[in-house]
PDB file of C-alpha atoms and ligand atoms in Angstrom:
ATOM      1  CA  MET A   1    -131.792  51.543 100.479  1.00  0.00           C
ATOM      2  CA  SER A   2    -133.694  51.189 103.773  1.00  0.00           C
ATOM      3  CA  ASP A   3    -137.358  50.235 103.589  1.00  0.00           C
ATOM      4  CA  SER A   4    -138.476  53.660 104.772  1.00  0.00           C
ATOM      5  CA  ALA A   5    -136.498  55.236 101.936  1.00  0.00           C
ATOM      6  CA  VAL A   6    -138.208  53.174  99.226  1.00  0.00           C
ATOM      7  CA  PRO A   7    -140.373  55.597  97.193  1.00  0.00           C
ATOM      8  CA  ARG A   8    -144.037  54.670  96.894  1.00  0.00           C
ATOM      9  CA  ALA A   9    -146.535  55.563  94.191  1.00  0.00           C
ATOM     10  CA  GLY A  10    -147.506  59.172  94.718  1.00  0.00           C
ATOM     11  CA  ASP A  11    -144.219  60.088  96.403  1.00  0.00           C
ATOM     12  CA  ALA A  12    -142.209  62.804  94.707  1.00  0.00           C
ATOM     13  CA  GLY A  13    -139.488  61.057  92.776  1.00  0.00           C
ATOM     14  CA  HIS A  14    -141.394  57.801  92.461  1.00  0.00           C
ATOM     15  CA  SER A  15    -141.771  58.012  88.695  1.00  0.00           C
ATOM     16  CA  ASN A  16    -138.097  58.849  88.262  1.00  0.00           C
ATOM     17  CA  VAL A  17    -137.103  55.850  90.329  1.00  0.00           C
ATOM     18  CA  VAL A  18    -139.420  53.575  88.338  1.00  0.00           C
ATOM     19  CA  LYS A  19    -137.917  54.881  85.118  1.00  0.00           C
ATOM     20  CA  ALA A  20    -134.399  54.379  86.441  1.00  0.00           C
ATOM     21  CA  MET A  21    -135.254  50.866  87.570  1.00  0.00           C
ATOM     22  CA  SER A  22    -136.661  49.873  84.201  1.00  0.00           C
ATOM     23  CA  ARG A  23    -133.700  51.088  82.164  1.00  0.00           C
ATOM     24  CA  LYS A  24    -132.354  48.263  80.020  1.00  0.00           C
ATOM     25  CA  ARG A  25    -128.867  47.077  80.866  1.00  0.00           C
ATOM     26  CA  VAL A  26    -126.647  47.378  77.807  1.00  0.00           C
ATOM     27  CA  ALA A  27    -123.177  46.076  76.976  1.00  0.00           C
ATOM     28  CA  VAL A  28    -121.136  47.732  74.246  1.00  0.00           C
ATOM     29  CA  LEU A  29    -118.614  45.481  72.495  1.00  0.00           C
ATOM     30  CA  ILE A  30    -115.643  47.270  70.971  1.00  0.00           C
ATOM     31  CA  SER A  31    -112.244  46.592  69.443  1.00  0.00           C
ATOM     32  CA  GLY A  32    -110.734  50.051  69.085  1.00  0.00           C
ATOM     33  CA  ARG A  33    -111.304  53.774  69.412  1.00  0.00           C
ATOM     34  CA  GLY A  34    -114.813  53.546  70.816  1.00  0.00           C
ATOM     35  CA  SER A  35    -116.298  56.813  69.591  1.00  0.00           C
ATOM     36  CA  ASN A  36    -119.723  55.204  69.027  1.00  0.00           C
ATOM     37  CA  MET A  37    -119.469  53.655  72.482  1.00  0.00           C
ATOM     38  CA  ALA A  38    -118.768  57.149  73.848  1.00  0.00           C
ATOM     39  CA  ALA A  39    -121.841  58.490  72.040  1.00  0.00           C
ATOM     40  CA  LEU A  40    -123.966  55.775  73.685  1.00  0.00           C
ATOM     41  CA  ILE A  41    -122.483  56.490  77.121  1.00  0.00           C
ATOM     42  CA  GLN A  42    -123.175  60.187  76.630  1.00  0.00           C
ATOM     43  CA  ALA A  43    -126.779  59.548  75.534  1.00  0.00           C
ATOM     44  CA  ALA A  44    -127.398  57.245  78.487  1.00  0.00           C
ATOM     45  CA  LYS A  45    -126.595  60.112  80.851  1.00  0.00           C
ATOM     46  CA  GLN A  46    -129.938  61.695  79.975  1.00  0.00           C
ATOM     47  CA  PRO A  47    -132.356  60.913  82.808  1.00  0.00           C
ATOM     48  CA  ASP A  48    -135.101  59.851  80.395  1.00  0.00           C
ATOM     49  CA  TYR A  49    -132.882  57.576  78.300  1.00  0.00           C
ATOM     50  CA  PRO A  50    -134.301  54.017  78.442  1.00  0.00           C
ATOM     51  CA  ALA A  51    -130.933  52.253  78.676  1.00  0.00           C
ATOM     52  CA  GLU A  52    -127.844  52.326  80.838  1.00  0.00           C
ATOM     53  CA  ILE A  53    -124.406  51.253  79.693  1.00  0.00           C
ATOM     54  CA  ALA A  54    -123.689  48.551  82.244  1.00  0.00           C
ATOM     55  CA  LEU A  55    -120.551  47.137  80.664  1.00  0.00           C
ATOM     56  CA  VAL A  56    -118.003  47.690  77.906  1.00  0.00           C
ATOM     57  CA  ILE A  57    -116.194  44.610  76.618  1.00  0.00           C
ATOM     58  CA  SER A  58    -113.173  44.813  74.362  1.00  0.00           C
ATOM     59  CA  ASN A  59    -111.532  41.879  72.619  1.00  0.00           C
ATOM     60  CA  ARG A  60    -108.347  43.964  72.596  1.00  0.00           C
ATOM     61  CA  PRO A  61    -107.103  44.818  76.090  1.00  0.00           C
ATOM     62  CA  ASP A  62    -105.224  47.872  74.768  1.00  0.00           C
ATOM     63  CA  ALA A  63    -108.158  49.390  72.865  1.00  0.00           C
ATOM     64  CA  ALA A  64    -108.381  53.161  73.364  1.00  0.00           C
ATOM     65  CA  GLY A  65    -112.106  52.822  74.004  1.00  0.00           C
ATOM     66  CA  VAL A  66    -111.462  50.858  77.204  1.00  0.00           C
ATOM     67  CA  LYS A  67    -109.695  53.837  78.749  1.00  0.00           C
ATOM     68  CA  SER A  68    -112.388  56.288  77.752  1.00  0.00           C
ATOM     69  CA  ALA A  69    -115.091  54.002  79.187  1.00  0.00           C
ATOM     70  CA  GLU A  70    -113.155  53.780  82.453  1.00  0.00           C
ATOM     71  CA  THR A  71    -112.808  57.563  82.522  1.00  0.00           C
ATOM     72  CA  ALA A  72    -116.574  57.791  82.044  1.00  0.00           C
ATOM     73  CA  GLY A  73    -117.055  55.516  85.055  1.00  0.00           C
ATOM     74  CA  VAL A  74    -118.408  52.539  83.100  1.00  0.00           C
ATOM     75  CA  ALA A  75    -117.452  48.956  84.053  1.00  0.00           C
ATOM     76  CA  THR A  76    -115.072  47.443  81.525  1.00  0.00           C
ATOM     77  CA  THR A  77    -113.574  44.067  80.871  1.00  0.00           C
ATOM     78  CA  SER A  78    -111.362  42.598  78.192  1.00  0.00           C
ATOM     79  CA  VAL A  79    -111.901  39.194  76.645  1.00  0.00           C
ATOM     80  CA  ASP A  80    -108.752  38.787  74.595  1.00  0.00           C
ATOM     81  CA  HIS A  81    -109.629  36.642  71.569  1.00  0.00           C
ATOM     82  CA  THR A  82    -105.986  35.688  71.034  1.00  0.00           C
ATOM     83  CA  ARG A  83    -106.144  33.579  74.199  1.00  0.00           C
ATOM     84  CA  TYR A  84    -108.729  31.284  72.610  1.00  0.00           C
ATOM     85  CA  GLY A  85    -106.863  30.445  69.405  1.00  0.00           C
ATOM     86  CA  LYS A  86    -109.287  29.317  66.724  1.00  0.00           C
ATOM     87  CA  ASP A  87    -111.976  28.312  69.217  1.00  0.00           C
ATOM     88  CA  ARG A  88    -114.534  31.026  68.483  1.00  0.00           C
ATOM     89  CA  GLU A  89    -117.192  29.476  70.683  1.00  0.00           C
ATOM     90  CA  ALA A  90    -114.862  29.366  73.705  1.00  0.00           C
ATOM     91  CA  PHE A  91    -114.204  33.086  73.172  1.00  0.00           C
ATOM     92  CA  GLU A  92    -117.934  33.717  72.891  1.00  0.00           C
ATOM     93  CA  ARG A  93    -118.730  31.649  75.983  1.00  0.00           C
ATOM     94  CA  ALA A  94    -116.344  33.950  77.863  1.00  0.00           C
ATOM     95  CA  LEU A  95    -118.210  36.948  76.423  1.00  0.00           C
ATOM     96  CA  GLN A  96    -121.509  35.373  77.432  1.00  0.00           C
ATOM     97  CA  THR A  97    -120.318  34.753  81.003  1.00  0.00           C
ATOM     98  CA  ASN A  98    -119.460  38.439  81.370  1.00  0.00           C
ATOM     99  CA  LEU A  99    -122.786  39.484  79.886  1.00  0.00           C
ATOM    100  CA  ASP A 100    -124.619  37.166  82.296  1.00  0.00           C
ATOM    101  CA  VAL A 101    -122.660  38.358  85.340  1.00  0.00           C
ATOM    102  CA  HIS A 102    -123.617  41.947  84.537  1.00  0.00           C
ATOM    103  CA  GLY A 103    -127.261  41.161  83.822  1.00  0.00           C
ATOM    104  CA  VAL A 104    -127.004  42.520  80.284  1.00  0.00           C
ATOM    105  CA  GLU A 105    -130.236  42.678  78.276  1.00  0.00           C
ATOM    106  CA  ILE A 106    -129.099  44.322  75.025  1.00  0.00           C
ATOM    107  CA  VAL A 107    -125.756  44.098  73.216  1.00  0.00           C
ATOM    108  CA  CYS A 108    -124.455  46.920  71.006  1.00  0.00           C
ATOM    109  CA  LEU A 109    -121.598  46.132  68.651  1.00  0.00           C
ATOM    110  CA  ALA A 110    -119.585  49.282  68.031  1.00  0.00           C
ATOM    111  CA  GLY A 111    -116.527  48.662  65.923  1.00  0.00           C
ATOM    112  CA  PHE A 112    -116.282  45.109  67.273  1.00  0.00           C
ATOM    113  CA  MET A 113    -114.011  43.376  64.770  1.00  0.00           C
ATOM    114  CA  ARG A 114    -114.816  39.734  65.441  1.00  0.00           C
ATOM    115  CA  MET A 115    -117.122  37.516  63.423  1.00  0.00           C
ATOM    116  CA  LEU A 116    -119.786  36.001  65.648  1.00  0.00           C
ATOM    117  CA  THR A 117    -120.932  32.397  65.407  1.00  0.00           C
ATOM    118  CA  PRO A 118    -124.576  31.472  64.800  1.00  0.00           C
ATOM    119  CA  TRP A 119    -124.615  30.173  68.418  1.00  0.00           C
ATOM    120  CA  PHE A 120    -123.813  33.574  69.902  1.00  0.00           C
ATOM    121  CA  VAL A 121    -126.091  35.396  67.474  1.00  0.00           C
ATOM    122  CA  ARG A 122    -128.950  33.100  68.508  1.00  0.00           C
ATOM    123  CA  GLN A 123    -128.377  33.883  72.202  1.00  0.00           C
ATOM    124  CA  TRP A 124    -128.971  37.551  71.401  1.00  0.00           C
ATOM    125  CA  GLU A 125    -131.574  37.308  68.668  1.00  0.00           C
ATOM    126  CA  GLU A 126    -133.481  40.619  68.399  1.00  0.00           C
ATOM    127  CA  ARG A 127    -131.394  41.933  71.327  1.00  0.00           C
ATOM    128  CA  MET A 128    -128.098  42.644  69.553  1.00  0.00           C
ATOM    129  CA  ILE A 129    -127.525  45.577  67.218  1.00  0.00           C
ATOM    130  CA  ASN A 130    -124.597  46.813  65.141  1.00  0.00           C
ATOM    131  CA  ILE A 131    -123.542  50.019  63.438  1.00  0.00           C
ATOM    132  CA  HIS A 132    -122.084  49.817  59.950  1.00  0.00           C
ATOM    133  CA  PRO A 133    -120.543  52.713  58.026  1.00  0.00           C
ATOM    134  CA  SER A 134    -122.603  52.508  54.831  1.00  0.00           C
ATOM    135  CA  LEU A 135    -126.169  52.718  53.660  1.00  0.00           C
ATOM    136  CA  LEU A 136    -126.886  48.995  53.800  1.00  0.00           C
ATOM    137  CA  PRO A 137    -127.334  46.823  51.866  1.00  0.00           C
ATOM    138  CA  ALA A 138    -124.662  48.725  49.894  1.00  0.00           C
ATOM    139  CA  PHE A 139    -121.019  48.240  50.847  1.00  0.00           C
ATOM    140  CA  LYS A 140    -121.142  45.436  53.387  1.00  0.00           C
ATOM    141  CA  GLY A 141    -117.736  44.545  54.815  1.00  0.00           C
ATOM    142  CA  LEU A 142    -114.593  46.646  55.186  1.00  0.00           C
ATOM    143  CA  ASP A 143    -113.249  49.823  53.530  1.00  0.00           C
ATOM    144  CA  THR A 144    -116.715  51.133  52.904  1.00  0.00           C
ATOM    145  CA  HIS A 145    -115.663  54.751  52.352  1.00  0.00           C
ATOM    146  CA  ALA A 146    -113.001  53.997  49.731  1.00  0.00           C
ATOM    147  CA  ARG A 147    -115.447  51.675  47.986  1.00  0.00           C
ATOM    148  CA  ALA A 148    -118.190  54.308  48.027  1.00  0.00           C
ATOM    149  CA  LEU A 149    -115.794  56.801  46.409  1.00  0.00           C
ATOM    150  CA  ALA A 150    -114.673  54.218  43.839  1.00  0.00           C
ATOM    151  CA  ALA A 151    -118.303  53.503  42.976  1.00  0.00           C
ATOM    152  CA  GLY A 152    -119.005  57.224  42.509  1.00  0.00           C
ATOM    153  CA  VAL A 153    -122.075  57.296  44.730  1.00  0.00           C
ATOM    154  CA  LYS A 154    -123.346  60.771  45.602  1.00  0.00           C
ATOM    155  CA  ILE A 155    -124.892  59.789  48.921  1.00  0.00           C
ATOM    156  CA  HIS A 156    -123.243  57.600  51.517  1.00  0.00           C
ATOM    157  CA  GLY A 157    -123.960  57.057  55.199  1.00  0.00           C
ATOM    158  CA  ALA A 158    -124.407  54.682  58.085  1.00  0.00           C
ATOM    159  CA  SER A 159    -126.892  52.073  59.246  1.00  0.00           C
ATOM    160  CA  VAL A 160    -127.865  50.509  62.555  1.00  0.00           C
ATOM    161  CA  HIS A 161    -129.304  47.029  62.202  1.00  0.00           C
ATOM    162  CA  PHE A 162    -130.234  43.969  64.218  1.00  0.00           C
ATOM    163  CA  VAL A 163    -127.501  41.351  64.059  1.00  0.00           C
ATOM    164  CA  VAL A 164    -128.204  38.117  62.221  1.00  0.00           C
ATOM    165  CA  ALA A 165    -125.816  35.291  61.366  1.00  0.00           C
ATOM    166  CA  GLU A 166    -124.894  36.844  58.010  1.00  0.00           C
ATOM    167  CA  VAL A 167    -122.443  39.742  58.438  1.00  0.00           C
ATOM    168  CA  ASP A 168    -123.773  43.305  57.965  1.00  0.00           C
ATOM    169  CA  SER A 169    -127.228  42.004  57.219  1.00  0.00           C
ATOM    170  CA  GLY A 170    -130.308  41.954  59.398  1.00  0.00           C
ATOM    171  CA  PRO A 171    -133.277  44.270  59.740  1.00  0.00           C
ATOM    172  CA  ILE A 172    -132.315  47.949  59.470  1.00  0.00           C
ATOM    173  CA  ILE A 173    -133.396  50.116  62.397  1.00  0.00           C
ATOM    174  CA  ALA A 174    -132.075  53.550  61.405  1.00  0.00           C
ATOM    175  CA  GLN A 175    -129.996  55.109  58.666  1.00  0.00           C
ATOM    176  CA  ALA A 176    -128.214  58.411  58.224  1.00  0.00           C
ATOM    177  CA  ALA A 177    -127.169  59.775  54.851  1.00  0.00           C
ATOM    178  CA  VAL A 178    -124.367  62.208  54.100  1.00  0.00           C
ATOM    179  CA  PRO A 179    -123.386  63.835  50.801  1.00  0.00           C
ATOM    180  CA  VAL A 180    -120.286  62.648  48.960  1.00  0.00           C
ATOM    181  CA  LEU A 181    -118.341  65.686  47.770  1.00  0.00           C
ATOM    182  CA  ALA A 182    -116.070  65.912  44.733  1.00  0.00           C
ATOM    183  CA  ALA A 183    -112.932  66.497  46.783  1.00  0.00           C
ATOM    184  CA  ASP A 184    -113.614  63.749  49.323  1.00  0.00           C
ATOM    185  CA  THR A 185    -110.942  61.346  50.446  1.00  0.00           C
ATOM    186  CA  PRO A 186    -111.826  58.136  52.317  1.00  0.00           C
ATOM    187  CA  GLU A 187    -110.672  59.897  55.494  1.00  0.00           C
ATOM    188  CA  ASN A 188    -112.829  62.992  55.347  1.00  0.00           C
ATOM    189  CA  LEU A 189    -115.803  61.021  54.075  1.00  0.00           C
ATOM    190  CA  ALA A 190    -115.301  58.677  57.053  1.00  0.00           C
ATOM    191  CA  ALA A 191    -115.309  61.661  59.414  1.00  0.00           C
ATOM    192  CA  ARG A 192    -118.575  62.962  57.954  1.00  0.00           C
ATOM    193  CA  VAL A 193    -120.165  59.513  58.236  1.00  0.00           C
ATOM    194  CA  LEU A 194    -118.866  59.065  61.776  1.00  0.00           C
ATOM    195  CA  ALA A 195    -120.583  62.256  62.912  1.00  0.00           C
ATOM    196  CA  ALA A 196    -123.817  60.803  61.513  1.00  0.00           C
ATOM    197  CA  GLU A 197    -123.157  57.482  63.273  1.00  0.00           C
ATOM    198  CA  HIS A 198    -122.969  59.282  66.592  1.00  0.00           C
ATOM    199  CA  ARG A 199    -126.458  60.667  65.950  1.00  0.00           C
ATOM    200  CA  ILE A 200    -128.228  57.492  64.891  1.00  0.00           C
ATOM    201  CA  TYR A 201    -126.731  54.915  67.225  1.00  0.00           C
ATOM    202  CA  PRO A 202    -128.186  56.449  70.402  1.00  0.00           C
ATOM    203  CA  LEU A 203    -131.499  56.893  68.594  1.00  0.00           C
ATOM    204  CA  ALA A 204    -131.588  53.265  67.450  1.00  0.00           C
ATOM    205  CA  LEU A 205    -130.682  51.968  70.898  1.00  0.00           C
ATOM    206  CA  ARG A 206    -133.462  54.094  72.377  1.00  0.00           C
ATOM    207  CA  LEU A 207    -135.982  52.493  70.017  1.00  0.00           C
ATOM    208  CA  VAL A 208    -134.784  48.978  70.830  1.00  0.00           C
ATOM    209  CA  ALA A 209    -134.650  49.603  74.583  1.00  0.00           C
ATOM    210  CA  GLU A 210    -138.175  51.007  74.513  1.00  0.00           C
ATOM    211  CA  GLY A 211    -139.347  47.911  72.640  1.00  0.00           C
ATOM    212  CA  ARG A 212    -140.445  50.102  69.740  1.00  0.00           C
ATOM    213  CA  ALA A 213    -138.193  48.502  67.119  1.00  0.00           C
ATOM    214  CA  ARG A 214    -139.752  45.165  66.233  1.00  0.00           C
ATOM    215  CA  ILE A 215    -138.961  42.640  63.541  1.00  0.00           C
ATOM    216  CA  VAL A 216    -141.892  41.774  61.319  1.00  0.00           C
ATOM    217  CA  ASP A 217    -141.376  39.533  58.280  1.00  0.00           C
ATOM    218  CA  GLY A 218    -137.639  40.163  58.381  1.00  0.00           C
ATOM    219  CA  HIS A 219    -137.964  43.955  58.428  1.00  0.00           C
ATOM    220  CA  CYS A 220    -137.732  46.354  61.334  1.00  0.00           C
ATOM    221  CA  VAL A 221    -140.980  48.151  62.111  1.00  0.00           C
ATOM    222  CA  ILE A 222    -140.903  51.167  64.413  1.00  0.00           C
ATOM    223  CA  ASP A 223    -143.871  51.822  66.670  1.00  0.00           C
ATOM    224  CA  GLY A 224    -144.656  55.471  67.244  1.00  0.00           C
ATOM    225  CA  PRO A 225    -143.293  58.701  65.809  1.00  0.00           C
ATOM    226  CA  ALA A 226    -139.766  57.568  64.925  1.00  0.00           C
ATOM    227  CA  ALA A 227    -139.552  59.555  61.708  1.00  0.00           C
ATOM    228  CA  ILE A 228    -139.807  62.883  63.437  1.00  0.00           C
ATOM    229  CA  GLU A 229    -137.199  61.753  65.946  1.00  0.00           C
ATOM    230  CA  GLY A 230    -134.739  61.521  63.072  1.00  0.00           C
ATOM    231  CA  ILE A 231    -134.602  57.827  62.267  1.00  0.00           C
ATOM    232  CA  LEU A 232    -133.804  58.907  58.729  1.00  0.00           C
ATOM    233  CA  VAL A 233    -131.099  61.508  58.920  1.00  0.00           C
ATOM    234  CA  ALA A 234    -131.078  63.294  55.573  1.00  0.00           C
ATOM    235  CA  PRO A 235    -128.026  64.872  53.995  1.00  0.00           C
ATOM    236  CA  ASP A 236    -127.313  68.509  54.695  1.00  0.00           C
ATOM    237  CA  PHE A 237    -126.079  70.006  51.430  1.00  0.00           C
ATOM    238  CA  GLY A 238    -126.120  73.492  52.939  1.00  0.00           C
TER     239      GLY A 238
HETATM  240  C1  GRF B 301    -117.402  52.828  62.970  1.00  0.00           C
HETATM  241  O1  GRF B 301    -117.250  53.460  61.723  1.00  0.00           O
HETATM  242  C2  GRF B 301    -118.452  51.758  62.900  1.00  0.00           C
HETATM  243  O2  GRF B 301    -119.495  52.061  62.018  1.00  0.00           O
HETATM  244  C3  GRF B 301    -117.664  50.585  62.379  1.00  0.00           C
HETATM  245  O3  GRF B 301    -116.423  50.675  63.010  1.00  0.00           O
HETATM  246  C4  GRF B 301    -116.161  52.028  63.339  1.00  0.00           C
HETATM  247  C5  GRF B 301    -115.896  52.065  64.815  1.00  0.00           C
HETATM  248  O4  GRF B 301    -115.531  53.342  65.248  1.00  0.00           O
HETATM  249  N1  GRF B 301    -118.364  49.351  62.625  1.00  0.00           N
HETATM  250  P1  GRF B 301    -115.522  53.683  66.786  1.00  0.00           P
HETATM  251  O5  GRF B 301    -114.629  52.642  67.456  1.00  0.00           O
HETATM  252  O6  GRF B 301    -116.930  53.616  67.270  1.00  0.00           O
HETATM  253  O7  GRF B 301    -114.930  55.062  66.892  1.00  0.00           O
END
């Protein structure tokens, strides 16, 4: 941009440029389909969204999500964990190099199927979030939908939380609940939860990018009117 084209306070468009310039640079880490990643990319297209998706990293070069990110015009890279054997930190240093090169400020895990070491988690303390398909702290780990059905719960859902060293733990930023119906299979329950995930992940990232989701005494506190923005998505039994 030439100097004469730089908007100044009072110019039309100045506030938009300031907003655009202060958008947080986000990387989304994926391993597969990438539907939550796609929801974040879609949300970040809104001019007032406080984050831009600067990079998608997959640990699986053939992940479907990589193609959809490319189609959406987002920079992608693969850091294939199989090339690092058992050396988790070497894999994570490669992740970190990519995050540094792209000036990433916030990391979103979205179906990223690698355990992270305390070293990497510390690098991104309070700046890395994850989506998990259950109402945490219930059903940490895998196969959450089958386990929810086996347990006979009537409400299930999804959570977005800050990442801490312990898996699927960490301060909860937003949760969405869905009803569990008598005829549910793990597959259709998963589909209902996934639709809820696509609503809360963009909301949670907005709160983090705006600096409104803070950790106080191990819990996430939201500044401002988060409740009416849908931080708790209630079941629709209608
Ligand atoms: C989602 O259910 C997410 O909650 C879990 O892994 C799944 C990823 O799905 N962590 P997608 O790749 O975002 O479609």
